[in-house]
Coordinates of C-alpha atoms in Angstrom, one line a residue:
M1 CA 83.6 -93.5 70.8
N2 CA 86.9 -94.9 69.3
K3 CA 87.9 -94.8 65.7
I4 CA 86.1 -97.2 63.3
N5 CA 87.0 -98.2 59.8
F6 CA 84.9 -100.4 57.5
I7 CA 85.6 -102.2 54.2
G8 CA 82.9 -103.9 52.2
I9 CA 82.1 -105.6 48.9
I10 CA 79.1 -105.0 46.8
S11 CA 78.2 -107.9 44.5
A12 CA 76.2 -107.0 41.4
A13 CA 75.0 -109.5 38.8
H14 CA 73.0 -108.8 35.6
C15 CA 71.9 -105.4 36.7
N16 CA 72.8 -101.7 36.6
P17 CA 74.4 -100.9 40.0
N18 CA 74.6 -97.2 39.4
G19 CA 73.6 -95.4 36.2
D20 CA 75.3 -92.3 34.8
P21 CA 72.7 -89.8 33.7
L22 CA 75.2 -88.1 31.4
L23 CA 75.6 -91.3 29.5
G24 CA 72.0 -92.5 29.0
N25 CA 72.0 -94.1 32.5
R26 CA 74.6 -96.7 31.5
P27 CA 76.4 -98.4 34.3
R28 CA 79.2 -96.1 35.5
T29 CA 82.8 -97.0 34.6
D30 CA 86.1 -95.2 34.7
Y31 CA 88.3 -94.7 31.6
D32 CA 89.9 -98.1 32.1
G33 CA 86.6 -100.0 32.1
Y34 CA 86.3 -100.6 35.8
G35 CA 82.9 -100.2 37.3
E36 CA 82.0 -97.5 39.8
I37 CA 79.3 -96.9 42.3
T38 CA 79.4 -93.4 43.7
D39 CA 79.5 -92.7 47.4
V40 CA 76.3 -90.7 47.1
C41 CA 74.6 -93.8 45.7
I42 CA 75.8 -96.0 48.5
K43 CA 74.7 -93.4 51.1
R44 CA 71.3 -93.2 49.4
K45 CA 70.8 -97.0 49.9
I46 CA 71.8 -96.7 53.5
R47 CA 69.4 -93.8 54.1
N48 CA 66.6 -95.8 52.6
R49 CA 67.3 -98.8 54.7
L50 CA 67.5 -96.7 57.9
Q51 CA 64.3 -95.0 57.1
L52 CA 62.5 -98.3 56.8
A53 CA 64.0 -99.3 60.1
G54 CA 62.3 -96.3 61.7
E55 CA 65.0 -93.7 61.7
R56 CA 64.2 -90.1 60.9
I57 CA 65.9 -89.1 57.6
L58 CA 66.1 -85.5 56.4
L59 CA 67.1 -86.2 52.7
Q60 CA 64.3 -88.5 51.6
T61 CA 63.5 -89.5 48.0
H62 CA 60.1 -88.4 46.7
E63 CA 58.7 -91.9 46.5
R64 CA 59.7 -92.6 50.1
I65 CA 58.3 -89.5 51.8
D66 CA 56.9 -90.7 55.2
D67 CA 56.1 -87.4 57.0
G68 CA 54.0 -85.4 54.4
C69 CA 56.8 -82.9 53.8
I70 CA 57.3 -82.2 50.1
N71 CA 61.0 -81.1 50.4
V72 CA 64.0 -80.9 52.6
K73 CA 63.5 -77.3 53.6
E74 CA 60.0 -78.0 54.8
R75 CA 61.1 -81.1 56.7
A76 CA 63.9 -79.1 58.5
N77 CA 61.6 -76.3 59.4
L78 CA 60.9 -77.6 62.9
P79 CA 59.3 -75.3 65.5
E80 CA 62.4 -75.6 67.8
V81 CA 64.7 -74.7 64.8
R82 CA 62.6 -71.7 63.9
K83 CA 62.7 -70.5 67.5
L84 CA 66.5 -70.8 67.7
L85 CA 66.9 -69.1 64.4
S86 CA 64.8 -66.2 65.5
K87 CA 67.2 -65.7 68.4
K88 CA 70.2 -65.9 66.1
K89 CA 71.3 -69.2 67.6
E90 CA 72.3 -70.9 64.4
T91 CA 74.7 -73.4 66.0
D92 CA 72.0 -74.6 68.4
A93 CA 69.6 -75.0 65.5
I94 CA 72.1 -77.2 63.7
S95 CA 72.5 -79.3 66.9
V96 CA 68.7 -79.8 66.9
L97 CA 68.8 -81.0 63.2
C98 CA 71.7 -83.4 64.1
R99 CA 69.6 -84.8 67.0
E100 CA 66.5 -85.2 65.0
F101 CA 67.8 -86.6 61.8
F102 CA 70.1 -89.7 61.6
D103 CA 71.6 -88.8 58.2
V104 CA 72.6 -85.3 59.3
R105 CA 74.5 -86.4 62.4
A106 CA 76.1 -89.3 60.3
F107 CA 76.9 -87.8 56.9
G108 CA 76.5 -84.1 57.5
M109 CA 74.5 -81.7 55.4
V110 CA 75.0 -78.6 53.2
F111 CA 72.4 -76.1 54.4
S112 CA 72.3 -73.8 51.3
M113 CA 68.7 -74.9 50.6
L114 CA 67.6 -74.5 54.3
P115 CA 66.9 -71.3 56.4
F116 CA 70.6 -70.9 57.1
K117 CA 71.5 -69.0 53.9
S118 CA 71.6 -65.6 55.6
T119 CA 74.2 -66.8 58.2
L120 CA 77.9 -67.7 58.0
I121 CA 77.0 -71.4 58.6
S122 CA 77.1 -73.3 55.3
G123 CA 76.6 -76.8 56.7
V124 CA 77.8 -79.4 59.1
K125 CA 80.5 -82.0 58.6
G126 CA 79.5 -85.6 59.3
P127 CA 81.8 -88.1 61.0
V128 CA 81.0 -90.9 58.5
T129 CA 83.0 -90.8 55.3
M130 CA 82.8 -93.3 52.5
S131 CA 84.6 -93.9 49.2
M132 CA 83.2 -94.7 45.8
G133 CA 82.8 -98.4 45.1
R134 CA 85.2 -99.6 42.4
S135 CA 85.0 -103.0 40.8
L136 CA 87.8 -105.5 41.3
D137 CA 87.9 -106.3 37.5
I138 CA 86.8 -104.7 34.3
V139 CA 83.0 -105.0 33.9
T140 CA 81.2 -105.9 30.7
I141 CA 78.2 -103.8 29.7
R142 CA 75.5 -105.4 27.6
D143 CA 72.8 -103.7 25.6
I144 CA 69.9 -106.1 25.0
Q145 CA 67.3 -105.7 22.3
I146 CA 63.7 -106.2 23.3
T147 CA 60.4 -106.7 21.5
R148 CA 57.2 -105.2 22.8
S149 CA 54.0 -106.9 21.6
G150 CA 51.0 -104.6 21.4
N151 CA 50.7 -101.0 20.2
I152 CA 50.6 -98.1 22.5
T153 CA 48.9 -95.9 19.8
S154 CA 47.0 -96.8 16.6
E155 CA 49.3 -95.4 13.9
E156 CA 48.4 -96.4 10.3
G157 CA 50.9 -98.7 8.7
R158 CA 52.5 -99.7 11.9
G159 CA 52.8 -103.4 13.0
P160 CA 51.7 -104.8 16.3
E161 CA 55.3 -105.2 17.5
T162 CA 57.8 -102.6 18.5
Y163 CA 61.6 -103.1 18.8
G164 CA 63.8 -101.3 21.2
M165 CA 66.6 -101.6 23.7
S166 CA 66.3 -102.5 27.4
L167 CA 68.3 -100.9 30.2
P168 CA 72.0 -101.6 29.8
K169 CA 73.4 -104.0 32.4
I170 CA 76.6 -105.5 33.5
D171 CA 77.2 -109.3 33.5
Y172 CA 78.9 -109.2 36.9
G173 CA 80.9 -106.9 39.1
A174 CA 82.4 -107.1 42.6
Y175 CA 82.8 -103.5 44.0
M176 CA 85.0 -102.6 47.0
F177 CA 84.2 -99.6 49.1
F178 CA 85.7 -98.4 52.3
G179 CA 85.4 -95.6 54.9
G180 CA 85.4 -94.7 58.5
I181 CA 83.9 -92.9 61.5
T182 CA 85.9 -90.0 63.0
P183 CA 85.2 -89.8 66.8
F184 CA 85.9 -86.1 67.2
I185 CA 83.4 -85.1 64.6
A186 CA 80.9 -87.7 65.9
Q187 CA 81.1 -85.9 69.3
K188 CA 80.1 -82.6 67.7
T189 CA 77.1 -84.1 65.8
G190 CA 76.0 -86.5 68.5
F191 CA 76.7 -89.6 66.5
S192 CA 76.9 -92.4 69.1
D193 CA 78.1 -96.0 69.3
E194 CA 74.5 -97.0 69.0
D195 CA 74.2 -95.1 65.8
A196 CA 77.3 -96.8 64.5
E197 CA 75.7 -100.2 65.1
K198 CA 72.6 -99.1 63.2
L199 CA 74.8 -97.8 60.3
K200 CA 76.5 -101.2 60.2
A201 CA 73.2 -103.1 60.1
A202 CA 71.9 -100.8 57.3
M203 CA 75.1 -101.3 55.3
L204 CA 74.8 -105.1 55.4
D205 CA 71.1 -105.0 54.3
M206 CA 71.0 -101.9 52.1
F207 CA 70.0 -103.8 48.9
Q208 CA 67.3 -106.0 50.5
T209 CA 64.6 -103.4 49.8
D210 CA 66.1 -101.6 46.8
A211 CA 64.8 -103.7 44.0
S212 CA 63.9 -102.0 40.7
I213 CA 63.8 -102.7 36.9
A214 CA 67.5 -101.8 36.8
R215 CA 68.3 -103.8 39.9
P216 CA 66.1 -106.9 40.1
D217 CA 65.5 -108.4 43.5
G218 CA 68.5 -110.5 44.5
S219 CA 70.8 -109.0 41.9
M220 CA 72.8 -107.0 44.5
C221 CA 74.1 -107.7 48.0
V222 CA 76.9 -107.1 50.4
P223 CA 78.6 -110.5 50.7
L224 CA 81.5 -109.3 52.8
L225 CA 82.0 -106.5 55.3
Y226 CA 84.8 -105.8 57.8
W227 CA 83.9 -103.6 60.7
I228 CA 87.1 -102.5 62.4
K229 CA 87.3 -100.9 65.8
H230 CA 90.5 -99.2 67.0
E231 CA 91.5 -99.1 70.7
S232 CA 91.7 -95.4 70.7
S233 CA 89.9 -92.4 69.3
L234 CA 93.0 -91.4 67.2
G235 CA 93.3 -94.9 65.7
V236 CA 96.1 -97.4 66.1
C237 CA 97.3 -97.4 62.5
N238 CA 96.8 -95.7 59.2
P239 CA 93.6 -96.8 57.4
V240 CA 95.7 -97.3 54.3
L241 CA 97.5 -100.2 56.0
I242 CA 94.1 -101.7 56.8
K243 CA 93.0 -101.6 53.2
K244 CA 96.3 -103.1 52.0
A245 CA 96.0 -105.9 54.5
I246 CA 93.0 -107.3 52.6
K247 CA 93.9 -109.0 49.3
I248 CA 91.2 -110.2 46.9
A249 CA 92.1 -112.2 43.8
K250 CA 90.4 -114.4 41.2
K251 CA 90.6 -118.1 41.9
N252 CA 92.9 -120.1 39.8
G253 CA 91.5 -120.9 36.3
I254 CA 88.9 -118.1 36.4
D255 CA 89.4 -115.3 33.9
S256 CA 86.1 -113.6 34.0
P257 CA 84.3 -113.9 37.4
R258 CA 80.5 -114.3 37.2
R259 CA 79.8 -114.5 40.9
W260 CA 81.4 -113.5 44.2
E261 CA 82.4 -117.1 44.9
D262 CA 84.9 -116.8 41.9
Y263 CA 87.1 -114.7 44.2
E264 CA 89.3 -115.7 47.1
V265 CA 90.1 -113.4 50.1
D266 CA 93.3 -113.3 52.0
D267 CA 92.8 -111.2 55.2
H268 CA 95.3 -112.8 57.6
E269 CA 97.5 -109.7 57.6
L270 CA 94.5 -107.7 58.8
F271 CA 93.9 -109.9 61.8
E272 CA 97.6 -109.6 62.7
I273 CA 97.5 -105.8 63.2
P274 CA 97.5 -105.2 67.0
K275 CA 94.9 -103.3 69.0
L276 CA 92.1 -103.8 66.4
T277 CA 88.8 -105.5 67.1
I278 CA 87.6 -106.9 63.8
E279 CA 84.1 -108.1 63.0
K280 CA 83.8 -110.0 59.7
Y281 CA 80.4 -110.5 58.1
T282 CA 79.9 -112.9 55.2
L283 CA 76.8 -113.8 53.2

């Protein structure tokens, strides 16, 4: 496997891309008002999509459990793993987990909650790294008042209508995220070129099956993704140069973008970097 980098855009309209539990689940923003989507959130979407595609996932959400295991520790407690642990072969046991679970060999895993706590092995480092998504412009968060008709309980003196607030949402945000795959770590976990292709496919479609009240169907998508393959395992250039080679700006006359089409992309410098194979996907 050679070095791979990727850069993508997440388009979010009239939804809550990633709520902050410390702020009443309001859409995440930094101190300057730019929207944020954590890397953990993005990986969660990718895991869910891979799971639906038939891949075995160790870190499953409760509502998506597909193997009857109620937690991660139970799911990782495979017969082969137990046998190797009994022989003090912790490294081999981790290799089994990497082989069996896509997300372990891709993103790595901290094993503090698994049967490894009595050893010196705290976890495994994954070859796939990913940044947080950060919006290209400041996002506007709106709180919408709602009216519910019909009482839940029969309280004396209470009218049939109840007023409250709906989930806070942003009007629009285009979030850029980036990351890469390190071949030397991939070799240790068994992450293959075939796995990389599956990861790319999941990344492109990670919001197709992620609808919820906070994220209505069709409110989020990945309208742009660059999948960049180097001609060597070390990489032919610094990933910072790749990121700088893609310039995204608002179209003339547009102050507050309301859709992805309100931006224009200049990526000619990226395609001029030698010894890179670039796949560009647009929606």
